[in-house]
Amino acid sequence: MPTQVSKGRKSPRLDLASTHEEADITQQAIHLAKEDPESHVRVVCDDTDVFALLAYYYLSEKLQSSLTMQSPIMGRSCIDVKETARKHSAIVPELLALHALTGCDSVAATYGIGKTKAIAVARKGYTLDQLGKPLANIVEVTEQATAFMGACYGITTPTSSMTKIRQKLWAQKTGKSTAAPKLCSLPPTTEAFEQNVRRALHQVAHWYSALSGDPPTLAAVEHGWEADDTNKCLIPRNMEDGVSYAPEHILKLVRCGCTSERACSGGKCGCMGRQLPCTMFCTFCGGIACSNPFNITESATDHADIPDDSDEANDRAMDVDDEDDELFLDIRYFVHWGINLASFTRV
């Protein structure tokens, strides 16, 4: 992404060290703006994260100089960061937390919840002032984030978890229509949402230290990420170890009839198409020899709290034809337990 920071008139060359990604742009722009209150600083960039950082620090540093952000693509508008920060000064202090929780480069967005809706909720008094504090209690951070996202979904009554909000929305949607709503239109479950909150906290904590030159020493693997040693990278953690995607007796009501290992990796697979793991009842793979990315590892199911009432469900599952397995998919269970990534989209 082409990025350039420049002043309106000549100034001494600056060499500012920073180990932040994207935040180094903010560091340089804010330094130039503070150096000369009458200067005009222009940032040539079209990244939303950078815009949120510039607006936040322009207000927090009480700057006076002109600061604009212009896209490197010809024909796009030029944003006046100075006027934006002043006009929306009531919500700018929490803009970084709001932006991260509703989706940024490192945090998954929630289906159907955009920035406009989140800003409207912030104007109603919902706060995210704990998100981004390295020493904040994660339980309190999650409770605050739950209340905020619940309001984004239109649930304004106090609710203890995202799963309960998910159930309320399900009841509302099914009460208005006989057709089952799309799972992606429902909020994520509590287990999935907590991991997203941890990633947002990690990201915002880095943004809050953008002017320091070095990010805080927060372990990513303790904030919603897993280390992929094979590819030498971090991958998002869906849920904590030991949490099942759904009760075992419900998973067994769905099975695929794929005839090859490769078939289980495509959308035509009955299990993968519903974002479920294959199980021992699947015709070909038996839940082991296939490429379904939603398969649950043995270690995850060993510690899961699984109800011991699945005899009848097992009997039915063994007699189900592949084309009729839809009949035994009780959507109500998935509303409660959730398909934990169904409501998340990548930005």
Short mmCIF file of C-alpha atoms in Angstrom, two decimals:
data_model
loop_
_atom_site.label_atom_id
_atom_site.label_comp_id
_atom_site.label_asym_id
_atom_site.label_seq_id
_atom_site.Cartn_x
_atom_site.Cartn_y
_atom_site.Cartn_z
CA MET A 1 0.00 0.00 0.00
CA PRO A 2 1.60 3.31 -1.02
CA THR A 3 1.87 5.64 1.92
CA GLN A 4 3.36 9.09 2.19
CA VAL A 5 3.49 11.68 4.96
CA SER A 6 4.34 15.23 3.95
CA LYS A 7 4.22 18.79 5.23
CA GLY A 8 3.08 21.89 3.46
CA ARG A 9 6.50 23.52 3.65
CA LYS A 10 10.05 22.29 3.99
CA SER A 11 11.18 20.93 7.34
CA PRO A 12 14.20 19.00 8.67
CA ARG A 13 14.28 15.31 7.77
CA LEU A 14 12.82 13.08 10.49
CA ASP A 15 13.90 9.55 11.31
CA LEU A 16 11.43 8.12 13.81
CA ALA A 17 11.94 4.52 14.84
CA SER A 18 8.86 2.32 15.25
CA THR A 19 8.17 -1.41 15.36
CA HIS A 20 4.42 -0.92 14.84
CA GLU A 21 2.71 -1.93 11.63
CA GLU A 22 0.56 0.97 10.32
CA ALA A 23 1.05 2.86 13.59
CA ASP A 24 4.39 4.15 12.31
CA ILE A 25 2.45 6.26 9.80
CA THR A 26 0.47 7.79 12.65
CA GLN A 27 3.59 8.38 14.70
CA GLN A 28 5.24 10.38 11.93
CA ALA A 29 2.13 12.36 10.97
CA ILE A 30 1.32 13.32 14.56
CA HIS A 31 4.95 14.28 15.23
CA LEU A 32 4.95 16.62 12.23
CA ALA A 33 1.61 18.13 13.25
CA LYS A 34 2.84 18.78 16.80
CA GLU A 35 6.10 20.27 15.59
CA ASP A 36 4.43 23.15 13.79
CA PRO A 37 0.81 24.03 14.76
CA GLU A 38 0.41 26.08 11.57
CA SER A 39 1.60 23.43 9.18
CA HIS A 40 -0.48 21.32 6.81
CA VAL A 41 0.21 17.59 7.12
CA ARG A 42 -1.09 15.28 4.43
CA VAL A 43 -1.15 11.49 4.75
CA VAL A 44 -1.45 9.67 1.42
CA CYS A 45 -3.14 6.41 2.38
CA ASP A 46 -6.57 4.78 2.16
CA ASP A 47 -6.43 2.38 5.11
CA THR A 48 -9.34 2.60 7.57
CA ASP A 49 -7.14 1.61 10.53
CA VAL A 50 -4.83 4.54 9.80
CA PHE A 51 -7.75 6.96 9.58
CA ALA A 52 -9.08 5.83 12.97
CA LEU A 53 -5.61 6.25 14.49
CA LEU A 54 -5.17 9.74 13.04
CA ALA A 55 -8.57 10.93 14.28
CA TYR A 56 -7.98 9.49 17.75
CA TYR A 57 -4.51 10.98 18.21
CA TYR A 58 -5.41 14.32 16.66
CA LEU A 59 -7.98 14.81 19.42
CA SER A 60 -6.03 13.20 22.28
CA GLU A 61 -2.89 15.20 21.50
CA LYS A 62 -4.93 18.43 21.20
CA LEU A 63 -3.42 19.34 17.85
CA GLN A 64 -4.13 22.54 15.96
CA SER A 65 -2.45 22.07 12.58
CA SER A 66 -4.26 21.02 9.44
CA LEU A 67 -4.24 17.25 8.90
CA THR A 68 -5.76 15.52 5.89
CA MET A 69 -5.78 11.99 4.54
CA GLN A 70 -5.84 11.44 0.81
CA SER A 71 -6.21 8.21 -1.13
CA PRO A 72 -3.41 7.32 -3.57
CA ILE A 73 -6.16 6.36 -6.05
CA MET A 74 -7.09 9.20 -8.37
CA GLY A 75 -10.63 10.51 -8.00
CA ARG A 76 -11.25 9.52 -4.39
CA SER A 77 -12.09 12.19 -1.83
CA CYS A 78 -9.67 13.80 0.59
CA ILE A 79 -10.65 13.46 4.28
CA ASP A 80 -10.19 16.37 6.65
CA VAL A 81 -9.02 14.59 9.81
CA LYS A 82 -8.99 17.82 11.80
CA GLU A 83 -12.64 18.63 11.18
CA THR A 84 -13.69 14.99 11.58
CA ALA A 85 -12.07 14.79 15.03
CA ARG A 86 -13.66 18.06 16.14
CA LYS A 87 -17.13 17.30 14.79
CA HIS A 88 -17.24 13.83 16.38
CA SER A 89 -15.26 14.61 19.52
CA ALA A 90 -17.83 12.81 21.69
CA ILE A 91 -17.07 9.38 20.21
CA VAL A 92 -13.49 9.77 18.92
CA PRO A 93 -11.97 8.84 22.33
CA GLU A 94 -13.41 5.33 21.90
CA LEU A 95 -13.11 5.18 18.12
CA LEU A 96 -10.21 2.71 18.16
CA ALA A 97 -12.03 0.25 20.43
CA LEU A 98 -15.25 0.62 18.44
CA HIS A 99 -13.42 0.09 15.15
CA ALA A 100 -11.54 -3.00 16.34
CA LEU A 101 -14.53 -4.75 17.90
CA THR A 102 -16.64 -4.35 14.75
CA GLY A 103 -13.87 -5.51 12.43
CA CYS A 104 -10.39 -4.39 11.45
CA ASP A 105 -7.36 -5.97 9.76
CA SER A 106 -6.69 -8.33 12.68
CA VAL A 107 -10.18 -8.80 14.17
CA ALA A 108 -13.10 -10.52 12.45
CA ALA A 109 -16.15 -8.43 11.64
CA THR A 110 -19.63 -9.56 12.68
CA TYR A 111 -22.11 -10.19 9.89
CA GLY A 112 -24.53 -7.31 9.42
CA ILE A 113 -22.89 -4.99 11.99
CA GLY A 114 -21.14 -2.11 10.26
CA LYS A 115 -19.40 1.03 11.44
CA THR A 116 -22.47 3.23 11.01
CA LYS A 117 -24.52 1.07 13.36
CA ALA A 118 -21.67 0.89 15.88
CA ILE A 119 -21.27 4.68 15.88
CA ALA A 120 -25.01 5.10 16.45
CA VAL A 121 -24.77 2.78 19.47
CA ALA A 122 -21.77 4.71 20.83
CA ARG A 123 -23.78 7.93 20.60
CA LYS A 124 -26.42 6.36 22.83
CA GLY A 125 -23.91 6.07 25.65
CA TYR A 126 -22.62 2.51 25.29
CA THR A 127 -18.94 2.50 26.12
CA LEU A 128 -15.86 0.38 25.39
CA ASP A 129 -13.43 2.18 27.66
CA GLN A 130 -12.01 -1.08 29.05
CA LEU A 131 -11.14 -2.55 25.67
CA GLY A 132 -7.45 -1.97 25.00
CA LYS A 133 -6.24 -1.70 28.58
CA PRO A 134 -3.53 -4.38 29.03
CA LEU A 135 -4.30 -4.88 32.73
CA ALA A 136 -8.09 -4.84 32.40
CA ASN A 137 -10.08 -7.79 33.73
CA ILE A 138 -11.05 -9.84 30.67
CA VAL A 139 -14.41 -10.73 32.25
CA GLU A 140 -15.31 -7.06 32.64
CA VAL A 141 -14.03 -6.29 29.13
CA THR A 142 -16.19 -9.07 27.68
CA GLU A 143 -19.27 -7.94 29.62
CA GLN A 144 -18.85 -4.40 28.32
CA ALA A 145 -18.31 -5.62 24.78
CA THR A 146 -21.35 -7.90 25.06
CA ALA A 147 -23.58 -5.00 26.07
CA PHE A 148 -22.23 -2.91 23.19
CA MET A 149 -22.69 -5.61 20.54
CA GLY A 150 -26.09 -6.52 21.97
CA ALA A 151 -27.19 -2.93 21.40
CA CYS A 152 -25.86 -3.17 17.83
CA TYR A 153 -28.25 -6.07 17.33
CA GLY A 154 -31.09 -4.12 18.91
CA ILE A 155 -31.06 -5.89 22.29
CA THR A 156 -30.92 -3.09 24.86
CA THR A 157 -31.99 -5.01 27.97
CA PRO A 158 -29.14 -6.24 30.20
CA THR A 159 -28.02 -9.65 28.94
CA SER A 160 -25.34 -11.84 30.46
CA SER A 161 -23.98 -13.47 27.32
CA MET A 162 -23.91 -13.35 23.54
CA THR A 163 -25.58 -16.76 23.44
CA LYS A 164 -28.64 -15.34 25.24
CA ILE A 165 -28.70 -12.44 22.78
CA ARG A 166 -28.50 -15.01 20.00
CA GLN A 167 -31.52 -16.84 21.45
CA LYS A 168 -33.53 -13.63 21.77
CA LEU A 169 -32.87 -12.70 18.15
CA TRP A 170 -33.76 -16.19 17.02
CA ALA A 171 -37.10 -15.91 18.82
CA GLN A 172 -37.74 -12.50 17.23
CA LYS A 173 -36.89 -13.68 13.72
CA THR A 174 -38.88 -16.92 13.89
CA GLY A 175 -41.85 -15.06 15.35
CA LYS A 176 -42.05 -12.90 12.23
CA SER A 177 -41.53 -15.61 9.64
CA THR A 178 -42.04 -19.34 9.26
CA ALA A 179 -38.72 -19.65 7.44
CA ALA A 180 -35.62 -20.28 9.52
CA PRO A 181 -33.30 -17.26 9.54
CA LYS A 182 -29.79 -17.56 8.19
CA LEU A 183 -27.34 -18.52 10.92
CA CYS A 184 -24.97 -15.79 9.79
CA SER A 185 -27.60 -13.17 10.66
CA LEU A 186 -27.43 -14.23 14.33
CA PRO A 187 -24.76 -13.02 16.77
CA PRO A 188 -21.79 -15.29 17.46
CA THR A 189 -22.00 -17.57 20.47
CA THR A 190 -20.42 -16.57 23.76
CA GLU A 191 -17.46 -18.91 23.25
CA ALA A 192 -16.60 -17.50 19.82
CA PHE A 193 -17.25 -13.90 20.82
CA GLU A 194 -14.88 -14.09 23.80
CA GLN A 195 -12.01 -15.00 21.48
CA ASN A 196 -12.84 -12.06 19.20
CA VAL A 197 -12.89 -9.72 22.21
CA ARG A 198 -9.44 -10.96 23.21
CA ARG A 199 -8.11 -10.23 19.73
CA ALA A 200 -9.69 -6.77 19.79
CA LEU A 201 -8.14 -6.03 23.20
CA HIS A 202 -4.74 -7.08 21.89
CA GLN A 203 -5.07 -4.87 18.80
CA VAL A 204 -6.37 -1.78 20.60
CA ALA A 205 -3.65 -2.05 23.25
CA HIS A 206 -1.11 -1.82 20.43
CA TRP A 207 -2.88 1.17 18.91
CA TYR A 208 -2.97 2.99 22.24
CA SER A 209 0.83 2.80 22.35
CA ALA A 210 1.34 3.89 18.75
CA LEU A 211 3.27 7.03 19.65
CA SER A 212 5.67 5.19 21.97
CA GLY A 213 7.56 3.44 19.17
CA ASP A 214 7.19 -0.07 20.60
CA PRO A 215 4.06 -2.17 21.13
CA PRO A 216 3.15 -3.50 24.60
CA THR A 217 4.45 -6.93 25.59
CA LEU A 218 1.18 -8.84 25.30
CA ALA A 219 1.36 -12.49 24.28
CA ALA A 220 -0.78 -13.02 21.19
CA VAL A 221 -1.42 -16.66 22.13
CA GLU A 222 -3.17 -15.40 25.28
CA HIS A 223 -5.37 -13.07 23.27
CA GLY A 224 -7.31 -15.17 20.78
CA TRP A 225 -4.46 -16.41 18.59
CA GLU A 226 -2.74 -19.75 18.08
CA ALA A 227 0.80 -20.35 16.87
CA ASP A 228 1.03 -22.27 13.61
CA ASP A 229 4.52 -23.72 13.90
CA THR A 230 4.36 -25.33 10.47
CA ASN A 231 3.68 -22.09 8.57
CA LYS A 232 5.41 -19.84 11.11
CA CYS A 233 2.38 -17.61 11.62
CA LEU A 234 -0.52 -16.86 13.95
CA ILE A 235 -4.04 -18.09 13.25
CA PRO A 236 -7.27 -17.02 15.00
CA ARG A 237 -8.51 -19.31 17.76
CA ASN A 238 -12.17 -20.21 17.29
CA MET A 239 -12.83 -21.42 20.84
CA GLU A 240 -10.95 -22.51 23.91
CA ASP A 241 -9.73 -26.10 23.97
CA GLY A 242 -12.36 -28.48 25.31
CA VAL A 243 -15.36 -26.52 24.01
CA SER A 244 -17.49 -28.58 21.64
CA TYR A 245 -19.03 -27.07 18.52
CA ALA A 246 -22.35 -28.62 19.55
CA PRO A 247 -23.57 -31.45 21.80
CA GLU A 248 -22.44 -34.82 20.48
CA HIS A 249 -25.98 -36.17 20.11
CA ILE A 250 -26.78 -33.24 17.81
CA LEU A 251 -23.65 -33.66 15.72
CA LYS A 252 -24.66 -37.26 15.13
CA LEU A 253 -27.97 -36.20 13.58
CA VAL A 254 -26.09 -34.93 10.54
CA ARG A 255 -23.82 -37.06 8.41
CA CYS A 256 -22.46 -36.73 4.90
CA GLY A 257 -22.40 -39.28 2.12
CA CYS A 258 -19.20 -38.10 0.46
CA THR A 259 -17.49 -40.86 -1.51
CA SER A 260 -13.92 -39.58 -1.35
CA GLU A 261 -11.60 -37.82 1.05
CA ARG A 262 -11.35 -34.79 -1.21
CA ALA A 263 -15.12 -34.36 -1.37
CA CYS A 264 -15.30 -33.51 2.33
CA SER A 265 -13.33 -30.34 1.65
CA GLY A 266 -16.02 -28.82 -0.57
CA GLY A 267 -19.30 -27.07 0.06
CA LYS A 268 -21.29 -30.05 -1.22
CA CYS A 269 -20.29 -32.04 1.84
CA GLY A 270 -23.37 -32.19 4.10
CA CYS A 271 -21.26 -31.61 7.21
CA MET A 272 -18.92 -28.92 5.93
CA GLY A 273 -21.80 -27.11 4.23
CA ARG A 274 -23.29 -26.57 7.70
CA GLN A 275 -19.89 -25.73 9.18
CA LEU A 276 -19.94 -28.97 11.20
CA PRO A 277 -17.24 -31.60 11.65
CA CYS A 278 -17.59 -35.02 10.06
CA THR A 279 -18.33 -37.82 12.55
CA MET A 280 -18.08 -41.60 12.83
CA PHE A 281 -21.52 -41.82 11.21
CA CYS A 282 -20.37 -40.31 7.90
CA THR A 283 -20.43 -42.88 5.12
CA PHE A 284 -16.90 -42.69 3.74
CA CYS A 285 -14.61 -40.79 6.08
CA GLY A 286 -15.95 -41.73 9.49
CA GLY A 287 -14.86 -38.31 10.75
CA ILE A 288 -11.19 -39.23 10.51
CA ALA A 289 -9.95 -39.74 6.97
CA CYS A 290 -11.18 -36.55 5.36
CA SER A 291 -10.27 -32.91 4.72
CA ASN A 292 -13.20 -31.23 6.47
CA PRO A 293 -11.61 -28.16 8.14
CA PHE A 294 -14.28 -28.16 10.86
CA ASN A 295 -13.31 -31.56 12.25
CA ILE A 296 -12.93 -31.57 16.04
CA THR A 297 -9.69 -32.96 17.33
CA GLU A 298 -9.70 -35.78 19.86
CA SER A 299 -8.27 -33.54 22.56
CA ALA A 300 -11.15 -31.10 22.13
CA THR A 301 -13.84 -33.72 22.57
CA ASP A 302 -12.14 -35.57 25.41
CA HIS A 303 -12.79 -32.69 27.79
CA ALA A 304 -16.13 -31.49 26.43
CA ASP A 305 -19.22 -31.51 28.58
CA ILE A 306 -21.32 -33.89 26.51
CA PRO A 307 -24.87 -34.82 27.50
CA ASP A 308 -25.36 -38.57 27.95
CA ASP A 309 -28.77 -38.84 26.32
CA SER A 310 -28.00 -39.68 22.72
CA ASP A 311 -29.13 -43.32 22.36
CA GLU A 312 -32.30 -42.46 20.47
CA ALA A 313 -30.47 -39.91 18.34
CA ASN A 314 -27.80 -42.50 17.50
CA ASP A 315 -30.42 -45.04 16.44
CA ARG A 316 -32.08 -42.53 14.15
CA ALA A 317 -28.79 -41.35 12.69
CA MET A 318 -27.79 -44.89 11.73
CA ASP A 319 -30.99 -45.28 9.69
CA VAL A 320 -30.92 -41.89 7.95
CA ASP A 321 -30.46 -41.66 4.21
CA ASP A 322 -28.00 -39.01 3.08
CA GLU A 323 -30.63 -37.10 1.13
CA ASP A 324 -32.96 -37.01 4.14
CA ASP A 325 -30.51 -35.92 6.83
CA GLU A 326 -31.94 -32.41 6.67
CA LEU A 327 -35.04 -33.74 8.43
CA PHE A 328 -33.05 -34.47 11.55
CA LEU A 329 -31.19 -31.19 11.73
CA ASP A 330 -32.92 -29.42 14.62
CA ILE A 331 -31.89 -25.81 14.15
CA ARG A 332 -32.91 -24.90 17.69
CA TYR A 333 -29.88 -26.67 19.11
CA PHE A 334 -27.55 -24.67 16.93
CA VAL A 335 -29.12 -21.45 18.11
CA HIS A 336 -28.11 -22.34 21.65
CA TRP A 337 -24.74 -23.92 21.03
CA GLY A 338 -23.95 -22.19 17.79
CA ILE A 339 -21.77 -22.77 14.83
CA ASN A 340 -19.10 -20.64 16.32
CA LEU A 341 -17.83 -18.88 13.21
CA ALA A 342 -21.16 -18.54 11.42
CA SER A 343 -21.60 -14.88 12.32
CA PHE A 344 -18.05 -13.80 11.58
CA THR A 345 -16.68 -12.57 8.28
CA ARG A 346 -13.17 -11.51 7.44
CA VAL A 347 -12.65 -7.84 6.61
#
